Amino acid sequence: GGEDITRPLSSGSQEFENDSSRPPLYQPFPKLESLIQCSGEAEYIYDKPVIACDLHAAFVITRHGPAVLGGLDPSRALKLPGVVAFYSAKDIPGRNTFTVRNTLIPEEEQLFADKKIQFAGQSVGLVVAVTQELADVAADLVQIVYKSKERPILDLREIVKNNYMDRMFLKFDKEATTTKPDVRKVIQGEFKTNEQYHFPLEMLSCLTVPTEDGQELDVFCSTQWHQAVNEAIAVLLNIPQNKINFRLRRLGGAYGIKLTRGNFVGAACSLAAYLLQKPVRMVVKLETMMETIGKRNPCLVLYETGVNNEGEIQYLNLKVYVDAGSSFNDPTVPTLSTGYQNVYDSITWSAKIFDVRTDKPSNVWTRAPGTLEAVAIPELIMEHIAHEVERDPLYVRMTNFNPQYPIQGLINILRQKSDFESRKNAVEQFNRNQVWKKRGISLVPARFSISLLGNYHATISVYSKDGTVALSRWD
């Protein structure tokens, strides 16, 4: 009979090095906000006190795409008691976009589709009501007329297989600087990394309050990039940026979704508040977020490599196709192209990386964007090589290390401290004695590049009475 799968109690330890000569530098201490966050005392946007005349908003999103928008009928929603307004592209006083172009935002995305619907889940309008629950219900009652519906192309493999050149754009091309002659085996393969959703504890949220003279907006928006939200609101409403007062204490998780998608909720919420001259709140429900906002970029990887009997790569031809979704914003190719070599000697590697447009929401940065995919590419290839040449995967990895990185010393320390060899032997013994249950253990190196995305100003105030300091920053 079968047995229950059991797992023994896990344990671990963490070591901190400190330099006592320069306190408090280099000394470990708990996260400053940890206690109030764990106790529920930390205030997030949703926790801000309700003002008597607060209104709430919800997106109206499409169920089909690509298509042509034939019209919108909000009459059923507006008949519900408590529904205040419906806004669409024609109500925007400025430019219909929530993404102002810059290095990380090469394309403008419409806040509300006005003619062409690019994907199922694209927003076409906004319902405003007296409660968030009512706004969510009313948004589903807005009728959307679709014309010229098209079959969406959602899978990278279909585009690559059919060579749809109008959807594939070469972004990185590197030729090997040399090849090695000792090719004993040629190995080919492909794999695909799929979507991953962010699941932040705090949904995309915003509170926008018009000031008493109606000329400025106080904006509280869940974003990782204040400047981008400020610029998006200013362009959308056609008002100066200095009329927008932005405040944010903390985020309830983001993992990348709030880098440029904070603009999405911030711009929409501020549009309603500006037009109605009343405070408006938005908490985008998880189902809407998952339909209208992209995820981690899927990648299709095709490779051919020639190796010697030790598993050392003599040449490697690599093609990587990155699913960008409906736009090329939040690009991952820059980090992918600088990281796919990981810690290995890549002088014999040739690589081409393509951005691919699909009929899905624009995919967005997700925890270690591009870097995770970059590390996965050579590691899966190393595993494949090890299987083909019947060598230990760690041996194959070490055979291909780039000597400029001090990785061998780190590997030796980790093997010793983790008792890797004994645990590996135990796994092998277990697998020899088991038919249905198998265990595994692996030691995988990773190189994570550190980049500085920009310099932003900060204001430091030193109080004359007691010398305490207050820091305000903008990013």
Phi, psi and omega in degrees: 000170180284162178239148174293143175277119182244154178228127179291164179299130179271156177215162180195168178214156180228132182252137178241131173262137177222158179246103185288353182282346183227057180294146002268013179297145175066015178252132181289142174208155182295155174303134189297326184266002191299321184292315181287334176289317180292330182273355180082010182274343180291134183267129173248176185303318182295338182275352184296138184305142180282135174267148188305324185259018180304141171240167184228151185228155178214145180284145167259122185238156182280158177249353180226155177171148000290154179192176173255134180283113182272341180160167179229136178232100182268011189300319181296320180293319184289342178283343180291132177300129180101348175277127190261319187200161171227132180235144177224192185302327183291346181267357183282122182285339180248226182265136185282076177204152172242007178234104177275131189299137169199196186300317182269354181230079183285344183234149173272131174252138180289140172293312177234127176299134180250327178230297183270124173268120185276329185201156173293127183109354180289140181282141177237353181183185185217130175256136179243131183215178186279344175223159179292322180298317180293319178299319179296318179294315182295326180300325179286346181269349178289126183272132180246128178263124181252140174229153175052052178296140178242156174283123181288145173258113189247343188248131177305320186298323179297318181293316181291317181299319182268001176054051178284090187293337179285354179247349184248132184228119180290121183249342183209132182217114180231128176264147176298144178275344178198168170230158179249147191273346190273064181271112179256340180207139175253129185238130177239151178189173174208153173206164183226129171266137188257183181297155171218129182267158188279318183050056174291149178294325177262123178291170172301122188222152176203146170229121178240127183238117174293143178286169188295336177268358176075004185263344182230164179233132169265117187244127173243106189228138179281097182215154172265000187216088184302315184302317182296322178293316179302314181295320181296316179297316181298317180290319181296318184266353182059049178232159179294149180296330182285000174268002182247116179260113187256132179224135177204125180269316183197164175248148174264058182088147180210303178061019177112334184294337183260016176285302178248343180278347170299329175302322185300307181285324181296317180292316182294314181297319181290329175300311181296316180296322181291316182288324181270343185055044176219154176296135179230135177246151173220130167233105184287123183292153187302320182299318179293318178302317184288336178274324190258347183240140182288183185230196174300141181292118171295149179228134173255126185240124175243135183213153170222131181222144172251132185229161173269187184292341179271354182090008179285130183289125177265327171202155177214124174250123190231134172232130181235129179244122185254123179281105182274342188084213187279348177217168180258024176285164186053056186292137178253350181301320180303316179283327179293319184288337178264355185239350186293344178283340184050235183254021189255158177285113189250018183295339180259012184259133170248139185217139171232132180237129183244140164271136183234132179266126176239171183267056180229166173306148179302120179291149188231163181305137177224127179004112185058056184295130182080321181291318179300314179296321181298318179289323182295325185300300182292330182292321177292324177294319178299319178297319179296316178300313181302320179295318184289322182265002176058050177238160176295134182304322180293324177298316179296319179300311182295328178297331184256007180301147172275122185295347180286345178259138182278044189283330183298318178296321178294320178299317181297318179297315182295320179299320181289311184291330181268359184054047190299315185296318179295318180292324177295317178297322178295320178297315180297320178296316178301314183293329177293331184263358183238138178268315189261327181259136179228150175242165179210157175211141183213149177239113188238124177279157177212136174248121183245114182282143178255125180233148177253115188279346179165166176252132181232151186280159176220151177248123179249122179249125177251119184277130189290334185290310185236359176080007178290161188236139172239134183240127174239133182229163181225126176217000000 
